[in-house]
Coordinates of C-alpha atoms and ligand atoms in Angstrom, one line a residue:
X1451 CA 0.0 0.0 0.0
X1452 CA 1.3 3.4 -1.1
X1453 CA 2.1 5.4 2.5
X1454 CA 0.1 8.6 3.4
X1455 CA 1.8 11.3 5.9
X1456 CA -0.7 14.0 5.1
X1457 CA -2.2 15.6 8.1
X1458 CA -3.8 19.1 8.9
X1459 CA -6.9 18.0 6.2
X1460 CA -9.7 16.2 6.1
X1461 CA -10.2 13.4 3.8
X1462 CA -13.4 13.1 1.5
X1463 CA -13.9 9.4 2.2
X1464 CA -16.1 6.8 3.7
X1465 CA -14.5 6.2 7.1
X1466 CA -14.9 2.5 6.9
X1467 CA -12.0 3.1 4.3
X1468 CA -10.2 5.5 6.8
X1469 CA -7.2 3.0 6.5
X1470 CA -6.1 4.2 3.6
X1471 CA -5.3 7.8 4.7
X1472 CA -4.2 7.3 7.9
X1473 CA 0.0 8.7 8.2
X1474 CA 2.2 5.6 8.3
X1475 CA 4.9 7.6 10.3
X1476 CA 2.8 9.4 12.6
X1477 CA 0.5 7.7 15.7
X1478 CA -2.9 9.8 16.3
X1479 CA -3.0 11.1 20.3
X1480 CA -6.7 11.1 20.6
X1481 CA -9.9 10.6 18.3
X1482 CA -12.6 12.7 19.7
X1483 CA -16.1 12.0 17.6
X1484 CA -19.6 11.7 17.5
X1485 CA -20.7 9.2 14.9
X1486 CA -23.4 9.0 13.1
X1487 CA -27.0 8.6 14.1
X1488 CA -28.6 5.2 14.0
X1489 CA -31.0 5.2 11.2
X1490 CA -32.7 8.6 12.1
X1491 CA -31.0 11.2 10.4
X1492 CA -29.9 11.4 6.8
X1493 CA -26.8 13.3 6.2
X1494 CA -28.0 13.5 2.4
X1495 CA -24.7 11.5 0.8
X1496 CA -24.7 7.7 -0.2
X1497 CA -22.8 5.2 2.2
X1498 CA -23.8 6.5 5.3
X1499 CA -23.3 4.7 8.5
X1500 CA -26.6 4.2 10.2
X1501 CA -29.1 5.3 7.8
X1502 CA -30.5 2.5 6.2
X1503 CA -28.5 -0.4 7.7
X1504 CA -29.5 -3.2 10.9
X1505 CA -28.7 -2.3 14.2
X1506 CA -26.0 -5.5 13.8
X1507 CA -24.6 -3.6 11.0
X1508 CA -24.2 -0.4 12.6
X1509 CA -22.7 -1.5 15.6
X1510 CA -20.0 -4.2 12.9
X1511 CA -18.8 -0.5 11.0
X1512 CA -18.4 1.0 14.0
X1513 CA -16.6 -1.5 15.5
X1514 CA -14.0 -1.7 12.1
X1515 CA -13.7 1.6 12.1
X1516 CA -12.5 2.0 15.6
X1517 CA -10.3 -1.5 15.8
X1518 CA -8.3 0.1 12.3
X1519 CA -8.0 3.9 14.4
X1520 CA -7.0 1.7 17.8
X1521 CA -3.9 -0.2 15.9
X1522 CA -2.9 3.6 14.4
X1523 CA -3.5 5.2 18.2
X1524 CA -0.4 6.3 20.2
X1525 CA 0.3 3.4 23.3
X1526 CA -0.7 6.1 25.5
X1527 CA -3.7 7.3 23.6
X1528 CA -7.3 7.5 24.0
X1529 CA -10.8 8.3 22.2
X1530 CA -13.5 10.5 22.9
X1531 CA -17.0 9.5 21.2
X1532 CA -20.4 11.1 22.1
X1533 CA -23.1 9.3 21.8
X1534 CA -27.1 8.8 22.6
X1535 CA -29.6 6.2 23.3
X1536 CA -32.8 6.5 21.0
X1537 CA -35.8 4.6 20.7
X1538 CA -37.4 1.9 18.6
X1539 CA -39.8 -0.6 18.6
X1540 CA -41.2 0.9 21.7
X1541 CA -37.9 0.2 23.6
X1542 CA -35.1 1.8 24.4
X1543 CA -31.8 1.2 22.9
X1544 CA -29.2 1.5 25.0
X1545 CA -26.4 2.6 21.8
X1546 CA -23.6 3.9 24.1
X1547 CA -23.5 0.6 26.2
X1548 CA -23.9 -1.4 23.4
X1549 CA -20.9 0.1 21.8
X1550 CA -18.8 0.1 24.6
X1551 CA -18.9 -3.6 24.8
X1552 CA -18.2 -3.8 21.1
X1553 CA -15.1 -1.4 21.9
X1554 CA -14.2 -3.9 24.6
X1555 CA -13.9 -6.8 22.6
X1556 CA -11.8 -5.3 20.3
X1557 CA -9.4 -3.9 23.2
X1558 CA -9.9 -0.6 23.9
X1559 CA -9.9 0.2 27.9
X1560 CA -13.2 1.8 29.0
X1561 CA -12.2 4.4 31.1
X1562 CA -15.3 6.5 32.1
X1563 CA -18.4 8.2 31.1
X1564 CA -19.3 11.3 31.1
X1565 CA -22.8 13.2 31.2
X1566 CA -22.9 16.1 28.9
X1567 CA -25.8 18.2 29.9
X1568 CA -26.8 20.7 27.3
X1569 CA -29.5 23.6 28.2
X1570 CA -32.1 22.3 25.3
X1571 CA -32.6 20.2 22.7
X1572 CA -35.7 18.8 20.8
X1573 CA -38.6 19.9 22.7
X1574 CA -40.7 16.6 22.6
X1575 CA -41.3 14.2 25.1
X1576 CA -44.1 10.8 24.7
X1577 CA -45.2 9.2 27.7
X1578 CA -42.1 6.6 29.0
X1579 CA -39.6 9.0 27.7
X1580 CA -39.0 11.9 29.5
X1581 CA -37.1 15.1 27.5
X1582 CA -34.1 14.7 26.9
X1583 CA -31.2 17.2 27.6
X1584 CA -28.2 14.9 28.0
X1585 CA -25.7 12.8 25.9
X1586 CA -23.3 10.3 27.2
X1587 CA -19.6 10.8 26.3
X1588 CA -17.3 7.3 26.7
X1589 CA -13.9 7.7 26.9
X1590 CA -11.7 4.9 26.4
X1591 CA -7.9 4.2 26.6
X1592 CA -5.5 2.4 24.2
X1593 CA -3.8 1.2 27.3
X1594 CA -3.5 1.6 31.1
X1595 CA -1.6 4.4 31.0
X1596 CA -2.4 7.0 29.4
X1597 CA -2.0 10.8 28.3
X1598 CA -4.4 12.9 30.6
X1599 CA -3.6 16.6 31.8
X1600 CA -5.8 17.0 34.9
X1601 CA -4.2 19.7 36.1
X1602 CA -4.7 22.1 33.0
X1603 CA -8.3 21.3 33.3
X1604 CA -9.3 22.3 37.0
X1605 CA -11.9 24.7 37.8
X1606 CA -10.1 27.6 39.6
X1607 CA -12.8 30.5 38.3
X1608 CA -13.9 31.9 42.1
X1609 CA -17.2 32.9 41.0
X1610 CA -18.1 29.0 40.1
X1611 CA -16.3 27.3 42.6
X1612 CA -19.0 26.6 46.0
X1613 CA -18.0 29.5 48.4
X1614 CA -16.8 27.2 50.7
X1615 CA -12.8 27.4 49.1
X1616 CA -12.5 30.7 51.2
X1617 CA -12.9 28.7 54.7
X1618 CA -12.3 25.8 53.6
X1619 CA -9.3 25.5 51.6
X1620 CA -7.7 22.3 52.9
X1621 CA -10.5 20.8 50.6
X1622 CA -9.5 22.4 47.4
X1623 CA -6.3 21.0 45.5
X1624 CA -4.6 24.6 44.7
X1625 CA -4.7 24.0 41.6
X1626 CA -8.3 23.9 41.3
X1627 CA -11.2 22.2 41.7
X1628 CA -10.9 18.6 39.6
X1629 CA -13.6 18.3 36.5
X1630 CA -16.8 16.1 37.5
X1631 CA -18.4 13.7 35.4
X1632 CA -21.1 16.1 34.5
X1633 CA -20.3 18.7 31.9
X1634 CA -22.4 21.6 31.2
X1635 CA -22.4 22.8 27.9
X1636 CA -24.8 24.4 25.8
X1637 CA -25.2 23.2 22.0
X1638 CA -23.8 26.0 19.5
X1639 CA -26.4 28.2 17.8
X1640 CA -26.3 28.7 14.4
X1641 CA -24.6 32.8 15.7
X1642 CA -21.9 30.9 17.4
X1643 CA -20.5 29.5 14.5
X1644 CA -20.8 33.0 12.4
X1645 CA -23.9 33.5 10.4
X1646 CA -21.8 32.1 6.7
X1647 CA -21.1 29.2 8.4
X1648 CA -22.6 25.7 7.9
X1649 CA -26.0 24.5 8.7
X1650 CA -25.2 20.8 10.1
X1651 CA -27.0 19.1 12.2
X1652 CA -25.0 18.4 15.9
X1653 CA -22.0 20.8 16.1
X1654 CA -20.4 19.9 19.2
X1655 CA -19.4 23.0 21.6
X1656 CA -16.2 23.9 21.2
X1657 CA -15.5 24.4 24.7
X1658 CA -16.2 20.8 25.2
X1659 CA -13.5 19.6 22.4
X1660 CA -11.5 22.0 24.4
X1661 CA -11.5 20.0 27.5
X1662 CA -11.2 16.7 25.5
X1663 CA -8.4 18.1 23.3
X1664 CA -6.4 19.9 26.7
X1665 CA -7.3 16.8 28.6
X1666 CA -5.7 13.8 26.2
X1667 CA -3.0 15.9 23.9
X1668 CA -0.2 18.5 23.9
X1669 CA 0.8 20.6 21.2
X1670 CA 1.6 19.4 18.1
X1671 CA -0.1 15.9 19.2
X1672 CA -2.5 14.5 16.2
X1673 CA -6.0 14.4 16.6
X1674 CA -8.8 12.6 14.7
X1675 CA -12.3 12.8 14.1
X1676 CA -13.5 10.1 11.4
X1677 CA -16.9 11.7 11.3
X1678 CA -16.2 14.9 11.2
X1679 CA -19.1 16.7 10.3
X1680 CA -18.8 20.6 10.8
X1681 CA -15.6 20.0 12.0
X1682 CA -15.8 21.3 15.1
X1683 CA -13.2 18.9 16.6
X1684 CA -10.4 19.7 14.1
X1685 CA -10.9 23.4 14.0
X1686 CA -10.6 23.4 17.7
X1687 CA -7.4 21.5 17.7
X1688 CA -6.4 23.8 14.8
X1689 CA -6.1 27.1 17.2
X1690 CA -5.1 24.9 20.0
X1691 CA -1.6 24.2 18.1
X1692 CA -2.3 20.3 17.5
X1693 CA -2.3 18.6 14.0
X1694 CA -5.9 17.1 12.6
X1695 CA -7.1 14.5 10.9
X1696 CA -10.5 14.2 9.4
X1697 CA -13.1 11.7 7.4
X1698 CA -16.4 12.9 6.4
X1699 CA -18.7 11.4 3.6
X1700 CA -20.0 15.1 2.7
X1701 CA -18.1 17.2 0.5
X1702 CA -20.1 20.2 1.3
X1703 CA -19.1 19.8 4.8
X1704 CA -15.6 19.9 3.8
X1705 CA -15.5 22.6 2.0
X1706 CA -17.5 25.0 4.5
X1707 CA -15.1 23.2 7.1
X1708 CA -11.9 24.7 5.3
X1709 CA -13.4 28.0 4.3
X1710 CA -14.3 28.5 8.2
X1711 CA -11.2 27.2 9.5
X1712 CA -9.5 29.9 7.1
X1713 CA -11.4 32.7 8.4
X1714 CA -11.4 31.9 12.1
X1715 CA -7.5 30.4 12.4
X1716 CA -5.6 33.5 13.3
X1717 CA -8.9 34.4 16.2
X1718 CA -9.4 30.7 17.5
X1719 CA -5.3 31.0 18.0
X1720 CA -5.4 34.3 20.1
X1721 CA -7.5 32.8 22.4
X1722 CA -6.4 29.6 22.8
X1723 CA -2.8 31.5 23.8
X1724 CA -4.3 34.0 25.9
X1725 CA -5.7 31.2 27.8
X1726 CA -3.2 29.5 27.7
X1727 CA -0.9 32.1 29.5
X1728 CA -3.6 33.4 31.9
X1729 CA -2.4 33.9 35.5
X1730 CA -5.3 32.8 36.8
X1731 CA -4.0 29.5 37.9
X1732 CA -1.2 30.3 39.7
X1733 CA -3.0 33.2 41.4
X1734 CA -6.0 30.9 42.4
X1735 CA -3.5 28.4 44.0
X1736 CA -1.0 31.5 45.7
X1737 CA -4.7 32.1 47.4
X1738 CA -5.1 28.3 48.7
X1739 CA -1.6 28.1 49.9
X1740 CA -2.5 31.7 51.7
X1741 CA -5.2 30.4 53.2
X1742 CA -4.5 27.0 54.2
X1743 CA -1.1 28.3 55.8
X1744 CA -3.3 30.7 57.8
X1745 CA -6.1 28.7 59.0
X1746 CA -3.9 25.5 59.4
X1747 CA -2.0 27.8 62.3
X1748 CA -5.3 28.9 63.7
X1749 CA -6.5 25.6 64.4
X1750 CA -3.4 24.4 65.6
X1751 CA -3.2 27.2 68.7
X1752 CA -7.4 26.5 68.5
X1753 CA -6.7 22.9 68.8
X1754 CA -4.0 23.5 71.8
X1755 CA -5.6 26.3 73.7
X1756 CA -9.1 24.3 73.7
X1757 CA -7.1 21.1 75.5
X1758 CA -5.7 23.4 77.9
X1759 CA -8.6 25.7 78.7
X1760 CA -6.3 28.8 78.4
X1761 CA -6.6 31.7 75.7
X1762 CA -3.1 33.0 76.2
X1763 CA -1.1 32.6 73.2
X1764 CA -0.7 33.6 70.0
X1765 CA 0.7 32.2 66.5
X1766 CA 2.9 33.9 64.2
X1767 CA 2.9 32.3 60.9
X1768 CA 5.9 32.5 58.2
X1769 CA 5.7 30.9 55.1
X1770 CA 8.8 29.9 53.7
X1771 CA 9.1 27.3 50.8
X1772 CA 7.5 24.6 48.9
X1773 CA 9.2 20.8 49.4
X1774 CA 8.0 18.1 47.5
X1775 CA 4.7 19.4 46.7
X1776 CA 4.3 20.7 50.4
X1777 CA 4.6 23.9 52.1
X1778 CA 7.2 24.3 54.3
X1779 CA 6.1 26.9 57.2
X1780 CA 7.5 28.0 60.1
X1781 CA 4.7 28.2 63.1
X1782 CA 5.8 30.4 65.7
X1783 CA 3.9 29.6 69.1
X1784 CA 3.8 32.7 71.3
X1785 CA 3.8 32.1 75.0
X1786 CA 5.0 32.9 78.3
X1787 CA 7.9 30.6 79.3
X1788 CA 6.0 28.2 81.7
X1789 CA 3.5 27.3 79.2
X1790 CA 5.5 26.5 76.8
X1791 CA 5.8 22.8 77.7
X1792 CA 2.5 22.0 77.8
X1793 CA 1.8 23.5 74.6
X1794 CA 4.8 21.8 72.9
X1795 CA 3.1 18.4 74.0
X1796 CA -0.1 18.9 72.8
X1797 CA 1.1 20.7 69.5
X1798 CA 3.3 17.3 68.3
X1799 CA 0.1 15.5 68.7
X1800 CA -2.2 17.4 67.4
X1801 CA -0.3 18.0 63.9
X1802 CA 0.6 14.6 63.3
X1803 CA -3.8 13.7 63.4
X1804 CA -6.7 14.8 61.0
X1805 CA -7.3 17.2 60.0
X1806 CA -3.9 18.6 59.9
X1807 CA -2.3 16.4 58.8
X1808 CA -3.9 16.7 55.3
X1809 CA -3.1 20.1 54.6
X1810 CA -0.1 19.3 52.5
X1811 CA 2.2 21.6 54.9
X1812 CA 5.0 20.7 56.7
X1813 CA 5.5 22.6 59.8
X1814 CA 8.8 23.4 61.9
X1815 CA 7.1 24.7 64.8
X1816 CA 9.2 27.1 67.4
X1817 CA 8.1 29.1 70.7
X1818 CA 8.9 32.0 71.4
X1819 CA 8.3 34.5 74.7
X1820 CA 5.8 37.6 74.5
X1821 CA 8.4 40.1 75.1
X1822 CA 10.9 39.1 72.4
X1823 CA 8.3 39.8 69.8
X1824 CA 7.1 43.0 67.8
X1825 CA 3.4 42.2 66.5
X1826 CA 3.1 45.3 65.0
X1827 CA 4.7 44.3 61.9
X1828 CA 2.2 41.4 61.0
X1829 CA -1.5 41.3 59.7
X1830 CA -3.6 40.1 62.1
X1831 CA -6.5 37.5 62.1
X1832 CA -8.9 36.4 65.0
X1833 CA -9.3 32.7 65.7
X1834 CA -12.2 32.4 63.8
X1835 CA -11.0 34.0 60.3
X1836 CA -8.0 33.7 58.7
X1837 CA -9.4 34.9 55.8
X1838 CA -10.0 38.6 55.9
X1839 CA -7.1 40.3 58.4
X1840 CA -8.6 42.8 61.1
X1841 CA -8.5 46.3 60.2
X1842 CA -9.9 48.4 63.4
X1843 CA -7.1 48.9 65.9
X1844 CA -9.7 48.6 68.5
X1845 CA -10.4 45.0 67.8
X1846 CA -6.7 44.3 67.7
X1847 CA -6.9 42.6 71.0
X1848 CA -8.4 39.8 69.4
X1849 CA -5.8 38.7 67.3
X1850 CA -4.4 35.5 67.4
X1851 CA -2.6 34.7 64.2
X1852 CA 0.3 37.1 62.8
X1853 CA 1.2 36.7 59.5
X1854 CA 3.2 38.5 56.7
X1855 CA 0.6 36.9 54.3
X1856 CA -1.9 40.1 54.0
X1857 CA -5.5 38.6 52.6
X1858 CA -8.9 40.1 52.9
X1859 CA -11.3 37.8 51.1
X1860 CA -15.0 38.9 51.6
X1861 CA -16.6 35.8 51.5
X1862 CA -20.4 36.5 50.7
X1863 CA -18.7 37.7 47.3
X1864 CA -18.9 34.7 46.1
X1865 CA -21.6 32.9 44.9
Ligands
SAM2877 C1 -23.1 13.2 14.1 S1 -22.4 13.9 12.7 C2 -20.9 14.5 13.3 C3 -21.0 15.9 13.9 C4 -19.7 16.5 14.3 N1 -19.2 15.9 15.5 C5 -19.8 18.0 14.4 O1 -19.3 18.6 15.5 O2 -20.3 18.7 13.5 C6 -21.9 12.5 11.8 C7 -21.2 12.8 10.5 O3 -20.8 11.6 9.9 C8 -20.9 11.6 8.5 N2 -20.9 10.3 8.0 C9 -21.9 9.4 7.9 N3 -21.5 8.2 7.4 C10 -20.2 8.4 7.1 C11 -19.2 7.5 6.6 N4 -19.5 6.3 6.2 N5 -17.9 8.0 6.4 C12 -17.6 9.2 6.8 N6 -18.5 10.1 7.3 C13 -19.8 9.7 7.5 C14 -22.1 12.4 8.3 O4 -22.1 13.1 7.0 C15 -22.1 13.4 9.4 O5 -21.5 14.6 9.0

């Protein structure tokens, strides 16, 4: 067979012959797709999967075509397909689980499944089958392990994470909150796609491949759609710096496909790199490690001073570096001389239980006597907030943790 190393196109073919364009030198990352429909819609071409064919069929293409794009997958790739029950003969079909056991057989790993939970979609229901307003997305592995950036995909935007990060940040990985396995996003109007552009019937949010594409590939990694339809898949991976590979039956899709990608390229790019080098990130987990290094101090002197029935000390807090993935801090335990046994006991005891213990800090913890310090110099936060410093001097005398670290979060900001 004559070899084929073309990629960034998409190939005018019937993807049960997808073989025959697939690069001989290069190894696809990912395949993210939504085949077609089973026998429901007509995409208006001849050879169409689904329309017109048995169930057994169907599910026999399918299968081909994903055992030819498994032996051509990278040994740490993976594939993305959305996908939909239906109904017929008065039954349900269950299509997604159906396929997944086909993908099974033939050796892909079935890693999860996903809801995706669009806002609306066809507005009937009949009695026995409620509305519908989800899809299911299976994602399946070529082997065990595989290529999947979870950090990249976090939620760190304040205003949708549950308000609870700002008191309780020990429960937040600083780098965000991880993805769930519901996914809202709404289906693309006609607008979204720019009023020239194609009139197909499923285009598949492009924030969606986003997550996909950030999840299972880097830059320059290839991706695949063998149904590629609008092309919503390759576009995206277009301005997100990756290489594409397409299959679609439909020349007309094709050519809208190329003419959009033209006119969108240098756009879809600027975003994906602004994006890309947004701060937020880093900023949201600086916060975390703020506010866990605060509150982990006031529970600790909290912790102690409740054992002992006293309210004497205070805590100075000083963060100093990360080690290993944890933050090194230095804990200093204010106290008149005496006392500062007692608390040294209790304070080895209590750090080494839950729920310190999971903060991900490591503490060196000293003691030092009242008069040796200056607590002018710190911000200052009561034992019950460490996450908004006090600013009236006359409420000074209620400060209990000092800190360098200045944060003044106002928690019924956030949603
Ligand atoms: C559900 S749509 C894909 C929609 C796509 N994910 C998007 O975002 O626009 C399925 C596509 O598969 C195409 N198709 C159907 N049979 C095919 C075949 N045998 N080979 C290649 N493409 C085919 C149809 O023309 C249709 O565009």
């Amino acid at each position: 067979m004559e070899s084929n190393n073309q990629i960034d196109i998409v190939f005018n073919i019937d993807s049960r012959e997808i073989i025959s364009v697939l690069p001989t030198d290069f190894s696809i990352q990912t395949t993210i797709t939504s085949p077609p429909y089973f026998d429901m819609k007509d995409y208006g071409v001849n050879n169409q999967i689904g329309f017109g064919q048995t169930y057994e069929k169907y599910l026999d293409d399918l299968q081909n075509i994903f055992k030819t794009i498994l032996d051509r997958t990278k040994e740490d790739g993976t594939l993305w397909i959305v996908i939909d029950t239906f109904k017929r003969n008065h039954s349900v079909v269950p299509l997604p689980f159906d396929l997944a056991n086909r993908l099974k057989e033939i050796g892909w790993i079935f890693q999860d499944i996903i809801i995706w939970k669009k806002d609306k979609t066809v507005p009937w229901s009949s009695d026995g089958f409620v509305q519908r307003k989800i899809e299911y997305i299976l994602f399946f592995s070529k082997g065990i392990k595989f290529k999947y950036n979870k950090d990249i995909t976090r939620v760190y935007d304040t205003q949708i994470l549950k308000r609870w990060w700002v008191k309780y940040p020990e429960r937040y990985n600083p780098k965000g909150k991880a993805l769930d396995e519901i996914w809202e996003y709404p289906i693309p109007v006609q607008g979204a796609w720019g009023d020239k552009y194609i009139r197909h019937f499923c285009p598949l949010p492009k924030e969606m491949v986003a997550t996909m594409i950030s999840l299972s590939t880097d830059e320059n990694d290839i991706v695949l759609d063998p149904f590629a339809g609008s092309g919503a898949v390759l576009a995206q991976a277009a301005y997100m710096n990756r290489k594409y590979i397409g299959a679609e039956l439909n020349n007309n899709y094709i050519e809208q496909f190329n003419n959009y990608l033209k006119e969108t390229l240098t756009n879809g790019q600027k975003e994906y790199n602004l994006i890309k080098s947004s701060p937020n990130q880093t900023s949201f987990e600086t916060i975390i490690w703020k506010l866990r290094v605060l509150k982990y101090g006031r529970v600790l002197l909290n912790a102690i001073e409740k054992q002992l029935n006293t309210r004497n000390g205070i805590i100075i807090v000083n963060p100093l570096e990360m080690q290993n993935d944890k933050m090194h801090v230095e804990y200093i335990i204010v106290v008149d001389k005496n006392a500062q046994t007692k608390y040294e006991g209790l304070a080895s005891e209590i750090i080494k239980k839950k729920p310190l213990s999971l903060y991900g800090i490591l503490p060196t913890i000293k003691y030092e006597e009242p008069q040796n310090i200056d607590t002018n110099v710190y911000y200052k936060y009561s034992s019950t907030n460490t996450y908004s410093y006090i600013k009236q001097p006359e409420l000074f005398s209620k400060a209990k943790v000092y800190s360098n670290i200045k944060i003044d979060i106002n928690e019924q900001q956030y949603a």
